[in-house]
Short mmCIF file of C-alpha atoms and ligand atoms in Angstrom, two decimals:
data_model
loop_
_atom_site.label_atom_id
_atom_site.label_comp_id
_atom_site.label_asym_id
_atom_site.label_seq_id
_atom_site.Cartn_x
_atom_site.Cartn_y
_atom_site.Cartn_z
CA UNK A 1 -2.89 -25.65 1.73
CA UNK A 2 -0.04 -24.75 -1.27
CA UNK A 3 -0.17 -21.10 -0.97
CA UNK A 4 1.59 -18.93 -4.02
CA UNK A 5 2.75 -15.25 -2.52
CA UNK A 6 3.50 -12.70 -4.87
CA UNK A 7 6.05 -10.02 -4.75
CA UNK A 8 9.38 -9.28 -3.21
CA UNK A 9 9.34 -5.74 -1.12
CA UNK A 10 8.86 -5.68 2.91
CA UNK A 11 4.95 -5.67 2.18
CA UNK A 12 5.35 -9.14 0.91
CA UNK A 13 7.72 -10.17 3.76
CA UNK A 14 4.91 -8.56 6.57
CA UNK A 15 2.59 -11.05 4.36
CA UNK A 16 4.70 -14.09 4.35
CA UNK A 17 5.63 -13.88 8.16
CA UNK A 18 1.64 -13.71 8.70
CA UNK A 19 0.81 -16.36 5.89
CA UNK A 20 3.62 -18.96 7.11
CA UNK A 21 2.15 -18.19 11.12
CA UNK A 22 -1.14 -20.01 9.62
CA UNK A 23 -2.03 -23.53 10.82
CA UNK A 24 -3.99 -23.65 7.47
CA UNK A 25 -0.45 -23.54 5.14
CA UNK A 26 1.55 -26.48 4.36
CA UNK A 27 3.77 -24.87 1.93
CA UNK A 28 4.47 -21.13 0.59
CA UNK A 29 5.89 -20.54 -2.31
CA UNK A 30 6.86 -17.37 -3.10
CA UNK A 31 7.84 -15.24 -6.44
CA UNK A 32 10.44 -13.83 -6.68
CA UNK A 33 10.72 -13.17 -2.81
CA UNK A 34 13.58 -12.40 -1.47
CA UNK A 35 16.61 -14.17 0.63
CA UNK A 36 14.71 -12.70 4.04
CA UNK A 37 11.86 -14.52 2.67
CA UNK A 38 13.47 -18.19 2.30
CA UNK A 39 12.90 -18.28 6.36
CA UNK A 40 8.82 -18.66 5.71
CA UNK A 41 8.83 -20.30 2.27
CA UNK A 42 10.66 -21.37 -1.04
CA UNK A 43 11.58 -18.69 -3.29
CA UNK A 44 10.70 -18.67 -7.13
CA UNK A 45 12.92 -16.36 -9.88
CA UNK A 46 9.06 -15.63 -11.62
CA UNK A 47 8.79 -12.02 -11.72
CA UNK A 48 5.99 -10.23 -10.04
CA UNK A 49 4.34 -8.48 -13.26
CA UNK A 50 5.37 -11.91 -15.38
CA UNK A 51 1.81 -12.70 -15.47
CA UNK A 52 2.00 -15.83 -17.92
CA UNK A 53 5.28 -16.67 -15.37
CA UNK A 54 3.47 -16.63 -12.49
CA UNK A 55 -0.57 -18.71 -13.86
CA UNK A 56 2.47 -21.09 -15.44
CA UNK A 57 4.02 -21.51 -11.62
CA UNK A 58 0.77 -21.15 -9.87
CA UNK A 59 -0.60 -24.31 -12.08
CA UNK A 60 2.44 -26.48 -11.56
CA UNK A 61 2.73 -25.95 -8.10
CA UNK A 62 -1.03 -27.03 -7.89
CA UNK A 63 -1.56 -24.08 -5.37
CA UNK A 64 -4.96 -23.87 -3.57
CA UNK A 65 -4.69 -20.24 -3.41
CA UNK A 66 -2.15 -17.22 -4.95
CA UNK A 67 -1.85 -13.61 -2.38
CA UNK A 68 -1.09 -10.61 -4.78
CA UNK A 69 0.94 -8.16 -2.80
CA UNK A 70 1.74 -5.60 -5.45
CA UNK A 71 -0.32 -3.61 -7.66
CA UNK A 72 1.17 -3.90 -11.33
CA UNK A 73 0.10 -8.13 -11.90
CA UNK A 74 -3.41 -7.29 -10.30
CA UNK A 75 -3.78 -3.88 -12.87
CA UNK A 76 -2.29 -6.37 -15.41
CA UNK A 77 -4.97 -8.92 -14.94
CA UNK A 78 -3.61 -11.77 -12.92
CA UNK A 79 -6.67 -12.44 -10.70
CA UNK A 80 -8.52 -13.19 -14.14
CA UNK A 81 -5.36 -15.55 -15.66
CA UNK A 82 -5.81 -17.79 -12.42
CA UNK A 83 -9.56 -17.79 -12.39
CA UNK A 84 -9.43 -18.70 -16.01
CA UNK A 85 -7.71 -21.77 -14.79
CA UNK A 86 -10.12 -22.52 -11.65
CA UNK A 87 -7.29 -20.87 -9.12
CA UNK A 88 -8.10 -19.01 -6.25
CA UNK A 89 -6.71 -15.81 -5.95
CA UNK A 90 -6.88 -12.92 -3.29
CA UNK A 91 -6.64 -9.43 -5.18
CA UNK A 92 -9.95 -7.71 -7.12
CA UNK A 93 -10.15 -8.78 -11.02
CA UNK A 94 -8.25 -6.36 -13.72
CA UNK A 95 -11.53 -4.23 -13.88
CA UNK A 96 -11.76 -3.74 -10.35
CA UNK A 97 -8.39 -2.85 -9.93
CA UNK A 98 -8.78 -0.37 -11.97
CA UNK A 99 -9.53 1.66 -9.29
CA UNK A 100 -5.75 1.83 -8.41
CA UNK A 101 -5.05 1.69 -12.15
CA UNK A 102 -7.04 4.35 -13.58
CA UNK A 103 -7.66 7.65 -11.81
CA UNK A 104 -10.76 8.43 -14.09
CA UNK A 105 -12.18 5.24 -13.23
CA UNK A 106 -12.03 5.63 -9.49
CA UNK A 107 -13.74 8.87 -9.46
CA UNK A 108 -16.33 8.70 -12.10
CA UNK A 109 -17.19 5.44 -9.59
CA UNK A 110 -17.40 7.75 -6.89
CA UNK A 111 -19.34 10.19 -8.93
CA UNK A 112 -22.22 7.88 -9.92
CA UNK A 113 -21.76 6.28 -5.91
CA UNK A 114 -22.31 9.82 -4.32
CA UNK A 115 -18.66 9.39 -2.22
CA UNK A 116 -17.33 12.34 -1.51
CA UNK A 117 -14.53 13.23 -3.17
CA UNK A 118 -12.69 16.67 -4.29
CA UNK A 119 -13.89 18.39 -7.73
CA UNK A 120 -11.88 16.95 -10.39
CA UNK A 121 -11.98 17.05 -14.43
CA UNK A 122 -10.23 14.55 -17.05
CA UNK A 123 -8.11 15.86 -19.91
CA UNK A 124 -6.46 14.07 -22.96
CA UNK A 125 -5.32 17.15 -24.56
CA UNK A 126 -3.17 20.22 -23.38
CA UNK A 127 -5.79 22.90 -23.96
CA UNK A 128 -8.60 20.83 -22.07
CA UNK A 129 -6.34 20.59 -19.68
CA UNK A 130 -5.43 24.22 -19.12
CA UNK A 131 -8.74 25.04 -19.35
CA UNK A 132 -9.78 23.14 -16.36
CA UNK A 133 -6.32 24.78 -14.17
CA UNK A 134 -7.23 28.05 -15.32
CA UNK A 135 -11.35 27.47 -13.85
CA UNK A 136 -9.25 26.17 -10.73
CA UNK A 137 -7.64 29.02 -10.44
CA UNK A 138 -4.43 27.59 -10.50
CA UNK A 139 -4.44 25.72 -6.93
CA UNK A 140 -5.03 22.50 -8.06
CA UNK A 141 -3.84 18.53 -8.27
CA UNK A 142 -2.61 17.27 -11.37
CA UNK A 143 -2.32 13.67 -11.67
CA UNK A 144 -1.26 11.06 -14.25
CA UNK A 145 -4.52 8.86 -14.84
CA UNK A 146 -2.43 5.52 -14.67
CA UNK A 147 0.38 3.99 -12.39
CA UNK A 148 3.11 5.74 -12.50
CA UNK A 149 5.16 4.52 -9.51
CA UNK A 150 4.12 6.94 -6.64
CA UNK A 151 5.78 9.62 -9.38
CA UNK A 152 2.20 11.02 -11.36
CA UNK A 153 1.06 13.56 -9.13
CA UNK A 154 1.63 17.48 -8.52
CA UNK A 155 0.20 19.17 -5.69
CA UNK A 156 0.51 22.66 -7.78
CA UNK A 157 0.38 26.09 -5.71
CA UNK A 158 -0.20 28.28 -9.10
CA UNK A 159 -1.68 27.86 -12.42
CA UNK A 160 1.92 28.20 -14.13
CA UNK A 161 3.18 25.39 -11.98
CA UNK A 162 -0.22 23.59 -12.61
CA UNK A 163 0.21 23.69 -16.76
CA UNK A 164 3.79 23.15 -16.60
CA UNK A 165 2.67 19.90 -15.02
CA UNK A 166 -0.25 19.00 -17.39
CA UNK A 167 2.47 19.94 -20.50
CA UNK A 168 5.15 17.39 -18.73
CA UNK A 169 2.76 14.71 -18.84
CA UNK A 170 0.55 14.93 -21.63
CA UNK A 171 3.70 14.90 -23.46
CA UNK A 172 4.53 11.40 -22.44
CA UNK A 173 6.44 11.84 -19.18
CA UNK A 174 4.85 8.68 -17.72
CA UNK A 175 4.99 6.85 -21.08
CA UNK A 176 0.59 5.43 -21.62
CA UNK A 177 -0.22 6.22 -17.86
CA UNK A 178 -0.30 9.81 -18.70
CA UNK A 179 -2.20 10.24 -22.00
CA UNK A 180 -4.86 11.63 -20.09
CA UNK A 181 -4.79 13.73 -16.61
CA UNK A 182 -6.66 14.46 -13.90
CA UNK A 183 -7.16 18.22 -12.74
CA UNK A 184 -8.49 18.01 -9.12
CA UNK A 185 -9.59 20.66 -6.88
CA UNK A 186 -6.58 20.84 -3.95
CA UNK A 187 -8.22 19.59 -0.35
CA UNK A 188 -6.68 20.83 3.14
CA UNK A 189 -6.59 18.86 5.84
CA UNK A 190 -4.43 15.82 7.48
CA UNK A 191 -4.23 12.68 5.66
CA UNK A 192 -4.92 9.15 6.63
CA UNK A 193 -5.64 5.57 5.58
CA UNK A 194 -8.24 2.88 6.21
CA UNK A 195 -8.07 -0.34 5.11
CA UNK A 196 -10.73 -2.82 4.90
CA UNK A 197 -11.64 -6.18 3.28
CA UNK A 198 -14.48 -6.31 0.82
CA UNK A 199 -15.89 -9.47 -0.94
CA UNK A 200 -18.44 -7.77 -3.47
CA UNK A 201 -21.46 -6.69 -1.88
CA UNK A 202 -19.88 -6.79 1.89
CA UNK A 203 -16.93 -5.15 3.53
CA UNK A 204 -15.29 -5.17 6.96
CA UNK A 205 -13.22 -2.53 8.41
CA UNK A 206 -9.54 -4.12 9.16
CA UNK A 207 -7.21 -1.08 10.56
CA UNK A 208 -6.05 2.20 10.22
CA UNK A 209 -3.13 4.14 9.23
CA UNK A 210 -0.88 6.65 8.32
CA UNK A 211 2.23 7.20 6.62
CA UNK A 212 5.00 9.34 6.14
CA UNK A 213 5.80 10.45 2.54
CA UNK A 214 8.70 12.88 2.22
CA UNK A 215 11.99 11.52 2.78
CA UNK A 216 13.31 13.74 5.58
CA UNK A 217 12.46 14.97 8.84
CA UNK A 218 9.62 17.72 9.03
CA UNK A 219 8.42 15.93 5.44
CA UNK A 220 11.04 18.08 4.11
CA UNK A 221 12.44 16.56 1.01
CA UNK A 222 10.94 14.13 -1.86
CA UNK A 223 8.18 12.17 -1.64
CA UNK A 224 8.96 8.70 -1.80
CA UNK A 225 6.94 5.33 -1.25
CA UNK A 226 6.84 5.83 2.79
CA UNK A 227 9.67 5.97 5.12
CA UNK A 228 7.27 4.78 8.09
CA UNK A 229 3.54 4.57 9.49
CA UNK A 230 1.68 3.83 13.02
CA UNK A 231 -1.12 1.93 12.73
CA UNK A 232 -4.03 2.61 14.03
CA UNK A 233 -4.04 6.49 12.49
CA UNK A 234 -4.08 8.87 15.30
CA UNK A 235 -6.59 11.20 13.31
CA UNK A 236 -8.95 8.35 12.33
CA UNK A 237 -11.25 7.99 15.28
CA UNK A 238 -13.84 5.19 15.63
CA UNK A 239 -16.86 8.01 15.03
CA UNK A 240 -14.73 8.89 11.86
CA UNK A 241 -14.08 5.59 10.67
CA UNK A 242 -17.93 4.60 11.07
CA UNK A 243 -18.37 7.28 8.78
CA UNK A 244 -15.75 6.38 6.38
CA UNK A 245 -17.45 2.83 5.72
CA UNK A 246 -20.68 4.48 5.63
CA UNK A 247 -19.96 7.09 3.20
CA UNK A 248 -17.37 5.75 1.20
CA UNK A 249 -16.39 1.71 1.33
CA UNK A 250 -20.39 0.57 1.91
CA UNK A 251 -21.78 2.60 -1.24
CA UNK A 252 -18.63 2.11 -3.54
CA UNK A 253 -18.59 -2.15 -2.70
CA UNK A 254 -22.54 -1.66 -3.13
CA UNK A 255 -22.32 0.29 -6.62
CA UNK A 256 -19.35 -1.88 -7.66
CA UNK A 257 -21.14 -5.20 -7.16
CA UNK A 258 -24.47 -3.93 -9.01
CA UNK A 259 -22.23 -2.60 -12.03
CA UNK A 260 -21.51 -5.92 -12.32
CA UNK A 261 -17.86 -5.35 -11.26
CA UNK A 262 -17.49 -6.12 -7.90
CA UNK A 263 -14.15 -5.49 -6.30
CA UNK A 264 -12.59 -8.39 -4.24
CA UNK A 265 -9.64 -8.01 -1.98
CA UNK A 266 -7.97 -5.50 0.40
CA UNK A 267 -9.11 -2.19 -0.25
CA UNK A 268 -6.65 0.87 0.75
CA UNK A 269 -8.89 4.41 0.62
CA UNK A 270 -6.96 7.42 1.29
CA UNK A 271 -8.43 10.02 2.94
CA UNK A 272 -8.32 13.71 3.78
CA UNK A 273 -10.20 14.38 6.31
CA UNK A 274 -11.51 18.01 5.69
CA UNK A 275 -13.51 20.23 7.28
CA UNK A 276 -16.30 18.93 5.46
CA UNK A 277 -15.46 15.33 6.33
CA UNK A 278 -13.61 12.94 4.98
CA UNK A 279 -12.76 12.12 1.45
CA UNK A 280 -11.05 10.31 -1.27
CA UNK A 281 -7.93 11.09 -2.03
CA UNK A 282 -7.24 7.88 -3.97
CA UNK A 283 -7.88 3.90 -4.12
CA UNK A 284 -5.26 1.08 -4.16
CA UNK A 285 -6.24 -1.93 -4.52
CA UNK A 286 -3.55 -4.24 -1.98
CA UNK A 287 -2.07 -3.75 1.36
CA UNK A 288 0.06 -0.58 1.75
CA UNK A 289 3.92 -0.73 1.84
CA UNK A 290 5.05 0.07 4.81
CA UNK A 291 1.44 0.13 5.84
CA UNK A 292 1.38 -3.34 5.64
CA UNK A 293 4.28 -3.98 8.30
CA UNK A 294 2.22 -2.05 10.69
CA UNK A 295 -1.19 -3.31 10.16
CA UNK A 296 -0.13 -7.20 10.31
CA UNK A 297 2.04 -7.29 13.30
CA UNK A 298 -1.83 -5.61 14.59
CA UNK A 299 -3.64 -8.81 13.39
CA UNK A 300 -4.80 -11.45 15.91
CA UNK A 301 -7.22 -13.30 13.66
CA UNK A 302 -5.55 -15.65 11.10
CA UNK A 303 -4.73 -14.19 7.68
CA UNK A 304 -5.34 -16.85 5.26
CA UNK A 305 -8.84 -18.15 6.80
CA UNK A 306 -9.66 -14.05 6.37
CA UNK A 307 -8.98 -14.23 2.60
CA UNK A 308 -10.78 -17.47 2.39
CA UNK A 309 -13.68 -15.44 3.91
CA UNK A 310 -13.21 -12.97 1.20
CA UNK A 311 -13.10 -15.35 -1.82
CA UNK A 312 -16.07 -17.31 -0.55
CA UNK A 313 -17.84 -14.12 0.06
CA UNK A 314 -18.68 -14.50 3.63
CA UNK A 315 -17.70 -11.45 4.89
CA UNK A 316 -20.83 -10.37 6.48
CA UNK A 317 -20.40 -13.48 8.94
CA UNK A 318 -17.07 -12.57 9.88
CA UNK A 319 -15.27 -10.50 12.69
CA UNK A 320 -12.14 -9.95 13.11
CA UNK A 321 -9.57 -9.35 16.16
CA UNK A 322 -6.78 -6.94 16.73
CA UNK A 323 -4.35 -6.40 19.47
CA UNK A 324 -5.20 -3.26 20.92
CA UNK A 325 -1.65 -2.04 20.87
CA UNK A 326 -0.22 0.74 18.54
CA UNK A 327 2.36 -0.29 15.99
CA UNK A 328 5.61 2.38 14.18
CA UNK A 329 7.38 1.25 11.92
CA UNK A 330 10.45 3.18 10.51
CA UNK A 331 11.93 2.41 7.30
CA UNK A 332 15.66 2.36 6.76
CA UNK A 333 16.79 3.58 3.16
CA UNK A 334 20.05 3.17 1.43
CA UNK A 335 21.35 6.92 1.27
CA UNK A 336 20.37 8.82 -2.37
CA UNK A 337 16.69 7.66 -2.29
CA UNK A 338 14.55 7.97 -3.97
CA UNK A 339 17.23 9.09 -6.24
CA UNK A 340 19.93 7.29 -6.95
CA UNK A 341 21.54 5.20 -4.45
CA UNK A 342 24.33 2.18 -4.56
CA UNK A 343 23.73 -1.37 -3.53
CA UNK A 344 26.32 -3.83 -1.84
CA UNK A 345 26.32 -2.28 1.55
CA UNK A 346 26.67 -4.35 4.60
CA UNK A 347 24.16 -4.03 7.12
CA UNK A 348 25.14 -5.33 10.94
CA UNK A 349 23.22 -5.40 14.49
CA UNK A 350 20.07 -7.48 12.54
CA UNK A 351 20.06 -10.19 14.85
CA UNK A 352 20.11 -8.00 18.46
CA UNK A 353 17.38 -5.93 16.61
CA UNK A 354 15.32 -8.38 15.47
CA UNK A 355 15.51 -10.17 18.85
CA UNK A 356 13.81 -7.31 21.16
CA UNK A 357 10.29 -7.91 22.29
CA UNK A 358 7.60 -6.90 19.94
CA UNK A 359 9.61 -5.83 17.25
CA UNK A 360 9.99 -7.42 13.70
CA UNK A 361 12.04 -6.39 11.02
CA UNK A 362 10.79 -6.49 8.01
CA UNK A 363 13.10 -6.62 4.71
CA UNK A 364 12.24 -4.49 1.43
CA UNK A 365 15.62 -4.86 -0.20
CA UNK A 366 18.27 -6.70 1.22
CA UNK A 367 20.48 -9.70 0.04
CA UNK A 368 23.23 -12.18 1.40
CA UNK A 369 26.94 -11.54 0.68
CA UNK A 370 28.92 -14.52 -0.79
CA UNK A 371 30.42 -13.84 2.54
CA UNK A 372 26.80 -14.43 4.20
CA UNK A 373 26.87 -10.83 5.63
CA UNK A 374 23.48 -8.89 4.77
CA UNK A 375 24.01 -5.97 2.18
CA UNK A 376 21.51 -3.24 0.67
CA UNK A 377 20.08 -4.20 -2.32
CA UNK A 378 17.29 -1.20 -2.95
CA UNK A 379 16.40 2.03 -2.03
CA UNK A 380 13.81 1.29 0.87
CA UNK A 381 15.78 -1.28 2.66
CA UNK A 382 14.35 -2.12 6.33
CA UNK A 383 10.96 -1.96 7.95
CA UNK A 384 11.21 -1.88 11.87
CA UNK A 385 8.38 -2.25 13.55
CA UNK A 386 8.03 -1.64 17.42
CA UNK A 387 4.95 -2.32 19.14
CA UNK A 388 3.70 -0.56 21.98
CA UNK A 389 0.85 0.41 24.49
CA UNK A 390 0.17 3.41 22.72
CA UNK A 391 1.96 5.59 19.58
CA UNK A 392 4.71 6.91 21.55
CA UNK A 393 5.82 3.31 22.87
CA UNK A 394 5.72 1.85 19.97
CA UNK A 395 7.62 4.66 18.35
CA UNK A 396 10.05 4.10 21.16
CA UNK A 397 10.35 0.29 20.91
CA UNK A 398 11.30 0.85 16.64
CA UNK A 399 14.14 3.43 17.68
CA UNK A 400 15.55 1.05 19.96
CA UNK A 401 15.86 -1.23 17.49
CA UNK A 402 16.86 1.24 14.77
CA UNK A 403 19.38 2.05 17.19
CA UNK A 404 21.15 -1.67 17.17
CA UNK A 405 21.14 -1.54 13.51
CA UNK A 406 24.76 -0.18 11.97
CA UNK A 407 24.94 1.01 8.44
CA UNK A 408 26.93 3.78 7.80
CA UNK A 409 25.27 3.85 4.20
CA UNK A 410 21.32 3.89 5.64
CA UNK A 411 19.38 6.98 6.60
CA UNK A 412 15.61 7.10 8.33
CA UNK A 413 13.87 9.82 9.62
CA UNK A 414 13.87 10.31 13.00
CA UNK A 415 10.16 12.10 13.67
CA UNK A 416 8.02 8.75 12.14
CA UNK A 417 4.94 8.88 14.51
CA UNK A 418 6.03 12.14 16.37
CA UNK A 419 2.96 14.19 17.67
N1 LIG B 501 2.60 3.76 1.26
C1 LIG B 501 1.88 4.07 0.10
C2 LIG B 501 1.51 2.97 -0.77
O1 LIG B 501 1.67 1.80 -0.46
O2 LIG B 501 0.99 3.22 -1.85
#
């Protein structure tokens, strides 16, 4: 099979080292990628949210079948620009996504589903909006209805806070994603992630997880996209996870598919799991980054004949195998992000790293020198990811490799998967 991978970050080089591993793949292509990438497939300067770019590449490459790693071509419609030209893709349709793309979608879904989810109330003007903080009582969520890059959502302690928020964003901080808001009641409890594969009316349970959002130790400090996860989620038990698909991915594939929108693809729910049991925290509609590095390495049953599964909608036929084994991984970030940061760094020790047992680096931003050194070239640089017979292992086998790595311009935190 020609197989067309899209995206560039260490999600998409998790899901190129598991793509290339297939017997089923004769060639990868894979736009933009990244130089870490060229080791699994050909790289491609399309751009991952240059949707006429990428149908264009997908239909001269012939490809049998495109993977969408990020969110912003699957929001922008790819999945339909492919199908539109009789190419498979794995990734729900633009409507679907819209779960990811559109807070108010996702939990007017779950309203007419019956998934439980907090209280929550949509606003496209300041004075609705303060209305609905002030019947709150001030200690609320305020989120940006569209994607806004991990940035569109307050976790407010006070109403001031709260309408301060609501003012920032109805005002056009985040541009169209935030003409309208979300006020949500605030839930208590720990957070996690579940992942699973639906293909319309069926779903399977893949893994578990949970990341680490602030940037420093003691989630001190800004959130950012992750700086690590462990894989499965300590919290999520198996009772808890039956309950999960029961209560939230079986009724919202079910009430998808009979809407007459059914969602296709890897679904990510996060959860809180509160006192009342679990619920929704949000929807995205791909693999998680740096979720993804710790749910693949995980994977024992071949990832492209499980998306063929899921496009041919035979999911309810299908099992699938994991290794048993807990997986960290810790990301390495240039120093200044998620604020500013500088690129060009070099980064030395890969190789030793990379070569202890069951660890794999994964790349989110690097690049090769004109010397052929690797440098920084983003703010979330490295994945490692250490596998292990349990969490504290595997957390163990990433810090020895972390602890190869030199570069004096790289920071991680040092408590990923600490219990
Ligand atoms: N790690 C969070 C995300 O992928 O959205």
């Amino acid at each position: 099979m020609k197989i067309l991978l899209v995206g560039s970050g260490g999600r998409e080089h998790a899901l190129a080292w598991s793509i290339s591993a297939s017997a089923l793949v004769d060639e990868l292509v894979i736009a933009p990628g990244s130089n870490a990438m060229t080791d699994f497939g050909k790289c491609v300067p399309v751009a991952a949210d240059d949707v006429e770019g990428l149908t264009e590449l997908a239909i001269k490459m012939a490809t049998d079948l495109v993977v969408i790693g990020p969110e912003v071509p699957l929001v922008l419609g790819l999945v339909n620009r492919l199908a539109d030209n009789n190419i498979a893709a794995f990734g729900p349709s633009q409507i679907a996504a819209q779960l990811e793309g559109s807070k108010a979608f996702a939990r007017e879904v779950c309203r007419r589903h019956n998934i439980p989810q907090p209280a929550f109330a949509v606003a496209s003007n300041l004075g609705d909006a303060k209305q609905h903080i002030d019947a709150m009582g001030g200690f609320c969520v305020v989120k940006a209805d569209g994607l806004a890059a991990g940035k569109g959502v307050v976790v407010a302690d006070t109403t001031e806070e709260a309408k301060q928020a609501a003012t920032e964003m109805l005002g056009g901080r985040f541009g169209a994603a935030s003409q309208q808001v979300l006020v949500e009641e605030r839930m208590t409890g720990p957070e996690a992630s579940l992942f699973a594969l639906v293909d319309g009316a069926d779903c399977l349970f893949m893994a578990s997880a949970q990341d680490h959002k602030r940037a420093f130790d003691q989630d001190q400090g800004p959130n950012t996209g992750g700086m690590g996860a462990i894989s499965p989620a300590p919290r999520l038990d198996d009772a808890l996870r039956d309950q999960v698909m029961a209560e939230i991915v079986e009724p919202l594939a079910r009430g998808m598919a009979d809407e007459g929108t059914p969602y296709r693809g890897v679904l990510y729910v996060g959860l809180m799991l509160t006192e009342a049991g679990p619920k929704v925290v949000e929807f995205n509609c791909r693999f998680g980054d740096p979720e993804a590095q710790v749910i693949l390495p995980r994977l024992k049953t071949d990832l492209v004949t499980a998306i063929l599964v899921v496009i041919e909608g035979g999911l309810g036929h299908f099992s699938m195998r994991w290794d048993e084994r807990s997986a960290v991984t810790v990301v390495m970030a240039a120093k200044g992000y998620p604020g500013a940061y500088s690129k060009g760094s070099e980064i030395r020790g890969l190789t030793r790293a990379a070569g202890r047992e069951d660890t794999m680096i994964f790349h989110a931003g690097t690049m090769i020198g004109p010397d052929g050194t690797v440098r920084a070239n983003g703010g979330r640089v490295l994945a490692v990811t250490g596998l292990g017979t349990d969490g504290a292992s595997a957390r163990q086998t990433a810090y020895n490799a972390i602890a190869d790595i030199d570069w004096p311009d790289g920071f991680f935190r040092t408590d990923i998967a600490k219990s």
